[in-house]
CSV table of C-alpha atoms in Angstrom, one decimal:
chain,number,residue,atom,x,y,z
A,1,UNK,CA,63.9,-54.5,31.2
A,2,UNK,CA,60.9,-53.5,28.8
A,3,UNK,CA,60.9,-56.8,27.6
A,4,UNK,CA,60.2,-58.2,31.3
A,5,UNK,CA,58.3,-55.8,31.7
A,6,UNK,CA,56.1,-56.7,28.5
A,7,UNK,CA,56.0,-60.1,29.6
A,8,UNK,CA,54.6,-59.3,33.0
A,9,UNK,CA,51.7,-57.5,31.3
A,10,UNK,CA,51.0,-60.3,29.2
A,11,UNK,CA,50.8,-62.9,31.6
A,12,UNK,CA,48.7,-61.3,34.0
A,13,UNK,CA,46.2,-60.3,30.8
A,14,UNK,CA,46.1,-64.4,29.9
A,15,UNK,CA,45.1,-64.9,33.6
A,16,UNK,CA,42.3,-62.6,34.3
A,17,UNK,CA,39.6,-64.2,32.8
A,18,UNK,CA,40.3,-66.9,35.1
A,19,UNK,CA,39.6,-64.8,38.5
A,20,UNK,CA,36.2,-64.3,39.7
A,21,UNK,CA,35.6,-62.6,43.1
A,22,UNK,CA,34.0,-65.4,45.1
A,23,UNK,CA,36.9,-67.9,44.1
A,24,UNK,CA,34.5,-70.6,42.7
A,25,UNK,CA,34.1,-72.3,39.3
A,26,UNK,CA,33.2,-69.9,36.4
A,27,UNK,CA,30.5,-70.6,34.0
A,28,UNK,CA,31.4,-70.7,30.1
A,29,UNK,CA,27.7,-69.3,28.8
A,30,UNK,CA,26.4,-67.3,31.5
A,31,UNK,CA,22.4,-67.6,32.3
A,32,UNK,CA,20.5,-64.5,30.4
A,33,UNK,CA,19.6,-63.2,33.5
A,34,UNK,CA,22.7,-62.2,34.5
A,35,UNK,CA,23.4,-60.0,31.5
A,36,UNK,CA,25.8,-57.2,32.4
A,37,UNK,CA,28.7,-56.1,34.4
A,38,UNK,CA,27.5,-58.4,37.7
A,39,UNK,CA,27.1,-56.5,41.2
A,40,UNK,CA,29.8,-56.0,44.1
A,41,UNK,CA,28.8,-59.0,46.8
A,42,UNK,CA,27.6,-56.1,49.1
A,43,UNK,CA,25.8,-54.3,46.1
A,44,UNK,CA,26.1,-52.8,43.4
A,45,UNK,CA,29.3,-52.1,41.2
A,46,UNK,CA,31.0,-48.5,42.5
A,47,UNK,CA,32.6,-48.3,39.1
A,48,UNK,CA,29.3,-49.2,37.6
A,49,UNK,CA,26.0,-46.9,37.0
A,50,UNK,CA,23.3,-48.5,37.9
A,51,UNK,CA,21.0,-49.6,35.1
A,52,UNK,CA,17.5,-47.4,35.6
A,53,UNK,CA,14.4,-49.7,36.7
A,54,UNK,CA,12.5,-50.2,33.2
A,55,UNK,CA,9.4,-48.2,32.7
A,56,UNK,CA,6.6,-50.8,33.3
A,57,UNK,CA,4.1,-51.6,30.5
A,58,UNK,CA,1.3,-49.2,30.0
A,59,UNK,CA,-2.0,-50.6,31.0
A,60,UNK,CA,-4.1,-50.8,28.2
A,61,UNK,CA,-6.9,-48.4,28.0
A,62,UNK,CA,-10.7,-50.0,28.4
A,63,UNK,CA,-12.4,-51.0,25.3
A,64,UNK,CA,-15.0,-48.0,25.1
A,65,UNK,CA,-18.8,-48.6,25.8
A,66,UNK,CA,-20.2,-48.3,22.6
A,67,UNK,CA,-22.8,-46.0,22.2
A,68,UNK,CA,-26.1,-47.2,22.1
A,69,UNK,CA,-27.9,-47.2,18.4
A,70,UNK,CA,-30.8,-44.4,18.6
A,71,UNK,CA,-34.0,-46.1,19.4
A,72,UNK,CA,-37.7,-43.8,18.8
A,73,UNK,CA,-40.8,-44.8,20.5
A,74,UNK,CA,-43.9,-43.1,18.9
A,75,UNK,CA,-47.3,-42.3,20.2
A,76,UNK,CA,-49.7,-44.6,17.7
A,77,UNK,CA,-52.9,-42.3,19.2
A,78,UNK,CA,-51.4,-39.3,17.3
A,79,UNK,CA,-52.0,-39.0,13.3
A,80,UNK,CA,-48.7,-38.3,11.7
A,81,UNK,CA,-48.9,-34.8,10.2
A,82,UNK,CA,-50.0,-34.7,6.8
A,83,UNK,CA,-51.1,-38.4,7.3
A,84,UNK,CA,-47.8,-40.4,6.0
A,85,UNK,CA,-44.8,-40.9,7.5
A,86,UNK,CA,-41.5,-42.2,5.8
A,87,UNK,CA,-43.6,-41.8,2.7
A,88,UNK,CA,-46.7,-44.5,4.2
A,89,UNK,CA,-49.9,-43.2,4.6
A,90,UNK,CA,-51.2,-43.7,7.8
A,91,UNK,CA,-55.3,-44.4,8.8
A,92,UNK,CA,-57.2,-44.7,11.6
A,93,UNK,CA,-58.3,-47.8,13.3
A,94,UNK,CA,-61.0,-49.0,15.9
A,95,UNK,CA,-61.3,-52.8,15.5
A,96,UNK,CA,-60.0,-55.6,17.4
A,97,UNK,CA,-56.7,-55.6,19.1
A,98,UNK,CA,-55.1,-58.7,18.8
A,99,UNK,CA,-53.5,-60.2,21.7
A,100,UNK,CA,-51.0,-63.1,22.1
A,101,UNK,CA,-48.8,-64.0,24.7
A,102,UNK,CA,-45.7,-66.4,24.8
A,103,UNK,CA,-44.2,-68.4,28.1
A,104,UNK,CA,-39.9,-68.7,27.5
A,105,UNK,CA,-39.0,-70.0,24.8
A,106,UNK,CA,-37.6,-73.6,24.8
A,107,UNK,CA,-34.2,-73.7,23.2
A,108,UNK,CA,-32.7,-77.2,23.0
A,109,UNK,CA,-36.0,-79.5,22.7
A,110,UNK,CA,-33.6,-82.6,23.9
A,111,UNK,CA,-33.5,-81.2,27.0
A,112,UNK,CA,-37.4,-80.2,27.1
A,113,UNK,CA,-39.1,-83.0,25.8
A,114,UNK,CA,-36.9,-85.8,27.7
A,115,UNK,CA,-39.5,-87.9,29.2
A,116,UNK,CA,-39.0,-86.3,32.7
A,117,UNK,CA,-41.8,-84.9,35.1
A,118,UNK,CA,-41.9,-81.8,33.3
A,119,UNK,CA,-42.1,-83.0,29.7
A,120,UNK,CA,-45.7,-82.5,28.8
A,121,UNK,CA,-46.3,-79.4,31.2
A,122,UNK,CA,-43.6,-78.2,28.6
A,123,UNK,CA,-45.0,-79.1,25.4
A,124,UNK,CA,-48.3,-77.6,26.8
A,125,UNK,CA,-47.4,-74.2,27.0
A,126,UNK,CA,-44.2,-73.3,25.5
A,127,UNK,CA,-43.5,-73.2,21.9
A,128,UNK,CA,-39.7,-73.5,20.8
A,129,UNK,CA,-37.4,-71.1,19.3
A,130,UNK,CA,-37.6,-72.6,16.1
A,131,UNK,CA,-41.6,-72.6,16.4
A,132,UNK,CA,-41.4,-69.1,17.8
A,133,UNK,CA,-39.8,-67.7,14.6
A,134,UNK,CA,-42.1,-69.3,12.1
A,135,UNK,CA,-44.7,-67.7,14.3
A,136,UNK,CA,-43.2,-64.0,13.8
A,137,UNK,CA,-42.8,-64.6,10.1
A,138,UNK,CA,-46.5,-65.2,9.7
A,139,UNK,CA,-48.0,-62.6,11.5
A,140,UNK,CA,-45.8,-60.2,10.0
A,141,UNK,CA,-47.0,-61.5,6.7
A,142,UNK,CA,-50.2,-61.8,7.7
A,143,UNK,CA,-50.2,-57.3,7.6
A,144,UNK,CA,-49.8,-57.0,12.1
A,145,UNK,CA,-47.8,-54.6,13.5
A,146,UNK,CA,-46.9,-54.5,17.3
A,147,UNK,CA,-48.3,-51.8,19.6
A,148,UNK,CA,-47.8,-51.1,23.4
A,149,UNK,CA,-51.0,-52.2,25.9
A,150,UNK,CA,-50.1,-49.5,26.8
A,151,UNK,CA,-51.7,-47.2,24.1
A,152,UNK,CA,-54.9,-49.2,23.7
A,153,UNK,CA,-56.3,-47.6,26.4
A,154,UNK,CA,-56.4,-44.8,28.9
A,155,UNK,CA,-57.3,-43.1,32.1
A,156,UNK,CA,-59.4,-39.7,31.6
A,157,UNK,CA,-62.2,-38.1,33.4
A,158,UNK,CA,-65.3,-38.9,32.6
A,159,UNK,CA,-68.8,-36.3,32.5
A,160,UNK,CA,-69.1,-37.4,36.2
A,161,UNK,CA,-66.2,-36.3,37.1
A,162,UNK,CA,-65.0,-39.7,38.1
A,163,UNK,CA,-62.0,-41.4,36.4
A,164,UNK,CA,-62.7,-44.1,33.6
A,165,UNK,CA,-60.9,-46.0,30.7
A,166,UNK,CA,-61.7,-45.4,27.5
A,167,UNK,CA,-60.5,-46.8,23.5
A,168,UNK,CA,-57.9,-45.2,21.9
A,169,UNK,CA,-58.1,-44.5,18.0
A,170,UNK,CA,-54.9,-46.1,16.9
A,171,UNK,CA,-53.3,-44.5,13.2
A,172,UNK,CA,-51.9,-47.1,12.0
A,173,UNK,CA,-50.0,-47.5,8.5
A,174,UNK,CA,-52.6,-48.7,6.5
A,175,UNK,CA,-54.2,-51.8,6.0
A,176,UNK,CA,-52.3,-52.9,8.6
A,177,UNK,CA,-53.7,-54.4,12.0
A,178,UNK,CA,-52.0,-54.2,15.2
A,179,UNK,CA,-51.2,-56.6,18.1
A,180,UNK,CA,-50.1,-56.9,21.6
A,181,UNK,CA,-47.2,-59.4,22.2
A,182,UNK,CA,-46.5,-59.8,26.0
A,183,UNK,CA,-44.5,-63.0,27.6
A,184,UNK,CA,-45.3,-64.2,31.1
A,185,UNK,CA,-42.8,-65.5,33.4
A,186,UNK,CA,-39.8,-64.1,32.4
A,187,UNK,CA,-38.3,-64.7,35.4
A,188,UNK,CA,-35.9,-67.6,34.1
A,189,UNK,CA,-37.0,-70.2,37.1
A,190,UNK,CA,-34.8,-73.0,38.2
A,191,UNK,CA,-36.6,-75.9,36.8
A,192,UNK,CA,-36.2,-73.8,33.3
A,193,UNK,CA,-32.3,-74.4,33.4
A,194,UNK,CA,-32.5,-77.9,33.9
A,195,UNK,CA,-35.1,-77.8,30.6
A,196,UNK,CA,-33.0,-76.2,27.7
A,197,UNK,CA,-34.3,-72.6,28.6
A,198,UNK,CA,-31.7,-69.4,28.5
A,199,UNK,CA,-30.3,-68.6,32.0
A,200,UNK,CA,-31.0,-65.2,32.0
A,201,UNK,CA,-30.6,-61.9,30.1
A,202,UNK,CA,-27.4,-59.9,30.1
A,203,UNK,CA,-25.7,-56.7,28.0
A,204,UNK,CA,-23.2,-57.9,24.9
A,205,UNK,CA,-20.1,-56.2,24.1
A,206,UNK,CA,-22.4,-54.2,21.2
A,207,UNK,CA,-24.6,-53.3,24.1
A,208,UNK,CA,-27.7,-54.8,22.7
A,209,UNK,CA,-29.7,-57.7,25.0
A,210,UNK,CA,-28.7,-61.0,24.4
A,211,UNK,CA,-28.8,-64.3,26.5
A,212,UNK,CA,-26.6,-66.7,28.7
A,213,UNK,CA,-27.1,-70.2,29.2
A,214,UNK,CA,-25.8,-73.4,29.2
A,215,UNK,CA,-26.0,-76.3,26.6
A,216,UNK,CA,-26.5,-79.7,26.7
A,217,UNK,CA,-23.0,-80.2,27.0
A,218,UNK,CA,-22.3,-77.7,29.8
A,219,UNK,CA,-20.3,-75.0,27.6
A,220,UNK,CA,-21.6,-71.6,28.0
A,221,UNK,CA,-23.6,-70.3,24.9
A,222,UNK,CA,-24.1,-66.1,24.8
A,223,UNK,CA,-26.4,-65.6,22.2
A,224,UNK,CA,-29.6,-63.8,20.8
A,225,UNK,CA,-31.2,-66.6,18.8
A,226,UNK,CA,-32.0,-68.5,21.8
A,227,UNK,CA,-34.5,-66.4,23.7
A,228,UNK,CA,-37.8,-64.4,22.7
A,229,UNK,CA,-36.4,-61.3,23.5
A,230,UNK,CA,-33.6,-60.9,22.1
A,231,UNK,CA,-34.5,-63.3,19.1
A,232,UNK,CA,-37.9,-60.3,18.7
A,233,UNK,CA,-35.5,-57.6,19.1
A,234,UNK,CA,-33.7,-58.3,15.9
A,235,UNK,CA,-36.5,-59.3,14.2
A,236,UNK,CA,-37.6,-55.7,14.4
A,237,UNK,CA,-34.0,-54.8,13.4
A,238,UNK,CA,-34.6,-56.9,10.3
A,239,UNK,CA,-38.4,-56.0,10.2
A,240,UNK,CA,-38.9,-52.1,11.3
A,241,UNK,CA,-42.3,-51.9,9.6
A,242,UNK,CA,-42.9,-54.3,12.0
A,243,UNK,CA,-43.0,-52.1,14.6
A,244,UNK,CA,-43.5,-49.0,13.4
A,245,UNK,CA,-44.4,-47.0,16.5
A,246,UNK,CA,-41.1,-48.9,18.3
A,247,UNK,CA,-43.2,-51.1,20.5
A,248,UNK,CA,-41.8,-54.8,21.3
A,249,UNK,CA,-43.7,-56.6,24.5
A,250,UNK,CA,-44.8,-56.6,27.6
A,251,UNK,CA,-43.0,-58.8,29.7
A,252,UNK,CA,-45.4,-60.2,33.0
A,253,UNK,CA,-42.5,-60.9,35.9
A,254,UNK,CA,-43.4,-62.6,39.1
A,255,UNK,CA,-41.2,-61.9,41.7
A,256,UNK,CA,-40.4,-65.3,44.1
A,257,UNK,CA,-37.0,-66.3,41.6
A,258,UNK,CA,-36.4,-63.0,41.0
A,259,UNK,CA,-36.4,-61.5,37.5
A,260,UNK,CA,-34.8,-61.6,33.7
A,261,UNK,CA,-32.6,-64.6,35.5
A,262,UNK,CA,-31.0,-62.3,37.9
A,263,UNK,CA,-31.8,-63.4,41.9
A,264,UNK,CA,-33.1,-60.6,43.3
A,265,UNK,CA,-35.8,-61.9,45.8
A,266,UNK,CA,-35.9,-62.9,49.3
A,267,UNK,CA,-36.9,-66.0,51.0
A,268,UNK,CA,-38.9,-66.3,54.0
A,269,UNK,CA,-38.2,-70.4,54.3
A,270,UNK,CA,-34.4,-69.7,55.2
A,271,UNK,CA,-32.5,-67.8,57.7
A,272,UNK,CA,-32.1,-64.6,56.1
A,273,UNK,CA,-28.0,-63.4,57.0
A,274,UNK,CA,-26.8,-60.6,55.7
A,275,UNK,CA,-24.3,-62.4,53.3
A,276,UNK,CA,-27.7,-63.8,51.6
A,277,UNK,CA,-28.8,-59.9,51.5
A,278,UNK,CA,-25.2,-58.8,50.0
A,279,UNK,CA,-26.3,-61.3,46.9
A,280,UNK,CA,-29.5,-60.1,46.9
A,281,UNK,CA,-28.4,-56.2,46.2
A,282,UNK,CA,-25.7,-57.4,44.1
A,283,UNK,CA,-27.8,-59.3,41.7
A,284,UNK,CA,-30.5,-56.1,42.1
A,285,UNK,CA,-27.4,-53.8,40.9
A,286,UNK,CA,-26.5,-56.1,38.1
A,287,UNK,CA,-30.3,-56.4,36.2
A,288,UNK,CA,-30.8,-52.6,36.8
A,289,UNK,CA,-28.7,-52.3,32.9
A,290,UNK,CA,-31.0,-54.6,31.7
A,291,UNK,CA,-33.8,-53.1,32.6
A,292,UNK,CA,-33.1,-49.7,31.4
A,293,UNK,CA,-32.0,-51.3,27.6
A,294,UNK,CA,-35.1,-53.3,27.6
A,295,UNK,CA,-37.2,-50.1,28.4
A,296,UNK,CA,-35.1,-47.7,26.1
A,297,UNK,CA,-36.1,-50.2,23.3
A,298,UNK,CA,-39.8,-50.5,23.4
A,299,UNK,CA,-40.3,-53.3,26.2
A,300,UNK,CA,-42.5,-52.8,28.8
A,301,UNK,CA,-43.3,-54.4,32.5
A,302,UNK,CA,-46.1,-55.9,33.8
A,303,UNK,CA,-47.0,-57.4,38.0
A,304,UNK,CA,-47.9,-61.1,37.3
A,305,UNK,CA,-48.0,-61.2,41.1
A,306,UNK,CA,-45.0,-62.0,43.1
A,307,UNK,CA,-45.7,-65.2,44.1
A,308,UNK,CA,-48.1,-66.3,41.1
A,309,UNK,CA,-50.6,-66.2,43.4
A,310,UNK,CA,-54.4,-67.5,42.6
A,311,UNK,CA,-56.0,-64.3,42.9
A,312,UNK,CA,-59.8,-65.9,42.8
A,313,UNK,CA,-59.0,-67.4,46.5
A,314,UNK,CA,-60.5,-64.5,47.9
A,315,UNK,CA,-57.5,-64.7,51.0
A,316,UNK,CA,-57.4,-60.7,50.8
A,317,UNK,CA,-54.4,-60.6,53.3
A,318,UNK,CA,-52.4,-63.4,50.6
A,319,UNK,CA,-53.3,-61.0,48.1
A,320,UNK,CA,-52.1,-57.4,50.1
A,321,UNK,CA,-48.9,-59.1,51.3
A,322,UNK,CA,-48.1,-60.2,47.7
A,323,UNK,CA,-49.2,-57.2,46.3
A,324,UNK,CA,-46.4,-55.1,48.5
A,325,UNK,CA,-43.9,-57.8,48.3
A,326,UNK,CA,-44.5,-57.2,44.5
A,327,UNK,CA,-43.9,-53.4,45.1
A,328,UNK,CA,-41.6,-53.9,46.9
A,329,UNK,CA,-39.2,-56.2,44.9
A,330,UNK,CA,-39.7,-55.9,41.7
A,331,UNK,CA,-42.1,-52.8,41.2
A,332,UNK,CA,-39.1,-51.1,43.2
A,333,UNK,CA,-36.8,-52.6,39.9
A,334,UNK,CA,-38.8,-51.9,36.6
A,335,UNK,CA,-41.0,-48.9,37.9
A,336,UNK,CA,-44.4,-48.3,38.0
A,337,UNK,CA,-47.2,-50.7,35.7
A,338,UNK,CA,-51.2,-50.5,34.9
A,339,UNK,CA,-50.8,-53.9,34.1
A,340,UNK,CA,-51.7,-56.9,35.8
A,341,UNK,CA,-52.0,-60.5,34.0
A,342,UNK,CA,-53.7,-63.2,36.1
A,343,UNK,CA,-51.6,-66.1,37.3
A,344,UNK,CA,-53.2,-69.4,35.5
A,345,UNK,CA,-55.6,-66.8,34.0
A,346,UNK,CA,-57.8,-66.8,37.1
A,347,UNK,CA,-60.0,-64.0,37.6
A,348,UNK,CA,-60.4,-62.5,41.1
A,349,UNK,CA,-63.5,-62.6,42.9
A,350,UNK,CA,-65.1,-65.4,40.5
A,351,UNK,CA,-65.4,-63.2,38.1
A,352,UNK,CA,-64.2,-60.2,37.0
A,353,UNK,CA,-66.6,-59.1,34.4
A,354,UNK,CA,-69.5,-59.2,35.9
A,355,UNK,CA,-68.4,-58.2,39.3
A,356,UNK,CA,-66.3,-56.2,41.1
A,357,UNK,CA,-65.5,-57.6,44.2
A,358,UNK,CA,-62.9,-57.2,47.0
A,359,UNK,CA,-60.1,-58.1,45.3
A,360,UNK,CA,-60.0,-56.6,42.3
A,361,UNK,CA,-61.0,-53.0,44.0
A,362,UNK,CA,-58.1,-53.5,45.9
A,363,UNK,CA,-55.8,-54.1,43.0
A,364,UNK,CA,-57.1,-51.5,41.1
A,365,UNK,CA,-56.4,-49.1,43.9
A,366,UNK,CA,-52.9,-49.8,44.3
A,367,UNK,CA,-52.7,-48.4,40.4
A,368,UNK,CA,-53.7,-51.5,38.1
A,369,UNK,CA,-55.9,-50.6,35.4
A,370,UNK,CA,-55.4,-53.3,32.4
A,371,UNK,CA,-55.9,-56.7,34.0
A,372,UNK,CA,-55.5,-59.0,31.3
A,373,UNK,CA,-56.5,-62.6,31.8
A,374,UNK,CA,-56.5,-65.6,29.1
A,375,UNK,CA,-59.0,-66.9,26.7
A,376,UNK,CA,-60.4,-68.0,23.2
A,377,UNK,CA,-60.1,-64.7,21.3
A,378,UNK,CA,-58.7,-60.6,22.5
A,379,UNK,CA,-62.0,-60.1,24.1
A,380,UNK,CA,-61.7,-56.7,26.1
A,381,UNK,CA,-64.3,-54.9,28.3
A,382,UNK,CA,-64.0,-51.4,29.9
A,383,UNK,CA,-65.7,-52.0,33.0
A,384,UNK,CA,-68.6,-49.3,34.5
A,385,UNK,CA,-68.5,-49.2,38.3
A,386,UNK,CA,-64.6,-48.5,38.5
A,387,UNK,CA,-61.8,-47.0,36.0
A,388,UNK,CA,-60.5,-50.9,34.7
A,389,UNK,CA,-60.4,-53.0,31.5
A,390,UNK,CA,-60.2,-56.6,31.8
A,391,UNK,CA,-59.1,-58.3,28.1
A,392,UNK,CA,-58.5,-62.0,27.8
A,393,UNK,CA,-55.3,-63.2,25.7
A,394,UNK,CA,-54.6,-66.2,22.9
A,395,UNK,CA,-51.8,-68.0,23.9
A,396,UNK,CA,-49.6,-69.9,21.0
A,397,UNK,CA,-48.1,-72.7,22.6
A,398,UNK,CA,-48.5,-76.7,22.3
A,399,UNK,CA,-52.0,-77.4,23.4
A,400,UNK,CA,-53.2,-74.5,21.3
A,401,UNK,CA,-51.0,-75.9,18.3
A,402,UNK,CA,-52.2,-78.9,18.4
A,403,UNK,CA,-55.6,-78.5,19.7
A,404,UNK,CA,-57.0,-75.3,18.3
A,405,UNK,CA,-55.4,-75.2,14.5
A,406,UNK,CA,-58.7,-73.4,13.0
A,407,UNK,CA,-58.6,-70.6,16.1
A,408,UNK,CA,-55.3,-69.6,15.3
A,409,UNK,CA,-55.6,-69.1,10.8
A,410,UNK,CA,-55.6,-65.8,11.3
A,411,UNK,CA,-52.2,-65.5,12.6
A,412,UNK,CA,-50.5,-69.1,11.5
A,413,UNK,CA,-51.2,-72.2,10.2
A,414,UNK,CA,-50.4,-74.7,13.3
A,415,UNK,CA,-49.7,-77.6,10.5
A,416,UNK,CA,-46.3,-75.4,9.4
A,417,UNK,CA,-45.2,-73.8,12.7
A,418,UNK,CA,-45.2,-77.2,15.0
A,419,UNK,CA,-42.2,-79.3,15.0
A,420,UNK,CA,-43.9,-82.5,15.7
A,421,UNK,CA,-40.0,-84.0,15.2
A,422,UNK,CA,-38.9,-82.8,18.7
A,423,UNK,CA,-42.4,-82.7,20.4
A,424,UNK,CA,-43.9,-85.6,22.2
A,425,UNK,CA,-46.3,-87.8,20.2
A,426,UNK,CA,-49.1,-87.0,21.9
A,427,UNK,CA,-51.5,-86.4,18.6
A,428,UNK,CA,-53.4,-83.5,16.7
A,429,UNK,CA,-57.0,-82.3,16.5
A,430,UNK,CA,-59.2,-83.1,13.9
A,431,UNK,CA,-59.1,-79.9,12.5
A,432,UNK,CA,-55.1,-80.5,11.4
A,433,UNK,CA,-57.4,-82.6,8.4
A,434,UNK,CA,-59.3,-79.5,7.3
């Protein structure tokens, strides 16, 4: 009997792997999904413990802002105490400030100088980045360092009572000579993308400005060797002497393609829907960063008018309605400016030096007290009648390069900055044989 018995047992332990609940064909290498004791058809196992649900994956924490690198901004109308500082001696100055202002910065030539409609507008008045350096190196050689428009001059009372502008007395390190760097336009139009400009400005990962763009091949390029700003910003890092008092530019922004690349204006020509305006505040939202770095680090903002209007028209209602639009758009953006540089360089009411007309009372009551126009040297003029300075600007660029070589000695030598490789042939003054 134990022997049947035995017998029974192992029969029935030979044919159990062979059994499977549903009655179908049984699979000799189970999928790996299906690893462990399988479920009742209505459920789960009642002999079985149910396996607990895994833990999901952390989310990995946010790579942390970093901090932003300490930036100091210094007042150059106050002598340093005890007359050094960092070990320089410092002296006071009263000459000439120096002046020069820059359009955007061409960064892939091929696509500037193509033989298109806009070609030789471009190599009139835009230098390239590889032009643009050359030109810091030599005027940091040449003993300038940068200082704010903003310093040159101020607002005081005069023995009248009435408001005027006077000189400052800069204390600079010495034997050094300063200079005004501001750049016009950086609004980063449409017809600039198509040309081999940067796109627009944006924050890196290190927090620092840099600028997106596409190149000629379509790939996305983030980068700060491709745009004045950020290419000035790190020549300072490299250069601090430089700019001793922390001062970089002052950038002159129009207002009708919005600004720094971001689209932050409204159109008049199209039916304005409120999806248009949803853009509109979203693109507003996303420069606001960009202005505060550029501020924190020594840039500065000047009206260029919104519409790069011709301000010598003498169509006062054009000028009041751009001048609010203006506030209104930008102004609103990058805060309050006494600075005002003339669109083409054109002087309101025919002249401002030696009037005052309609116009330019008007601007100057809505806060503007620098108004900075273009010419052959940094001329500058504190005007009598009302509390203004007008200055005129030099403006390195190609017709200056290659027209005006002997001008320009004291800050470069036109024969080694211009790349006549990439530039149109279009010839060189008869100074370049001086």
């Amino acid at each position: 009997m134990k022997k049947t018995i035995a017998l029974l047992l192992a029969l029935t332990l030979l044919l159990a792997p062979a059994c499977t609940s549903g009655g179908g064909d049984t699979q000799a290498n189970p999928p790996a999904q299906a690893e462990g004791p399988a479920p009742a058809p209505g459920g789960t196992d009642p002999e079985q413990e149910p396996e607990p649900a895994p833990e999901p994956e952390p989310e990995p924490e946010p790579e942390p802002t970093p901090e932003p690198a300490a930036y100091e901004i210094l007042d150059p109308t106050v002598m340093p105490e005890g007359g050094a500082r960092d070990g320089v001696p410092y002296a006071a100055y009263d000459g000439i400030v120096e002046h020069l202002f820059f359009h955007p910065v061409i960064a892939y030539p091929e696509l500037a100088f193509d033989g298109d409609a806009q070609a030789n507008g471009l190599d009139d008045f835009m230098v390239t980045v590889d032009e643009f350096n050359k030109i810091l190196d030599n005027v940091y050689e040449k003993g300038y360092v940068l200082v704010d428009i903003a310093d040159v001059w101020s607002e005081t009372t005069g023995e009248d009572g009435q408001p005027q502008m006077v000189r400052n007395t800069l204390y600079l390190p010495e034997g050094k000579k300063p200079l005004i760097f501001s750049y016009d336009d950086t609004n980063y139009y449409p017809y600039m993308l198509e040309n081999g400009f940067a796109y627009k400005l944006i924050l890196g990962e290190d927090g620092k400005i840099w600028s997106w763009g596409l190149d000629p091949n379509g790939q996305e390029v983030v980068s700060r060797d491709l745009d004045a700003i950020p290419i000035l910003d790190k020549f300072v890092e490299e250069h601090p002497d430089f700019s001793p008092f922390g001062a970089k530019a002052c950038l002159s922004l129009t207002g009708y393609e919005g600004i720094l690349g971001y689209r932050t204006q409204t159109d008049s020509n199209v039916e304005w829907t409120e999806e248009l305006e949803a853009n509109r505040q979203a693109e507003r939202e996303a420069v606001k960063p960009i202005i505060e770095e550029l501020r924190r680090t020594g840039w500065t903002f000047g009206s260029h008018t919104w519409g790069h209007i011709r301000l010598g028209s003498g169509n006062m209602a054009k000028i009041q309605t751009d001048t609010q639009k203006w506030f209104d758009e930008v102004g609103s953006l990058v805060g309050e400016t006494p600075i005002l540089f003339y669109p083409h360089g054109e002087r309101p009411d025919g002249g401002d030096w030696k009037q005052t007309g309609e116009a330019f009372r008007y601007l100057q009551s809505q806060g503007f007290r620098v108004f900075c126009s273009v010419g052959i040297e940094s001329f500058s003029f504190i005007k009598k009648d009302i509390c203004a300075v007008i200055c005129d600007r030099l403006h390195p660029d190609g017709k200056t390069l290659r027209w005006s070589r002997n001008r320009y000695l004291q800050f470069y030598d036109a024969k080694e900055i211009m790349d006549t490789a990439v530039r149109p042939d279009l010839g060189v003054g008869e100074d370049w044989n001086s």
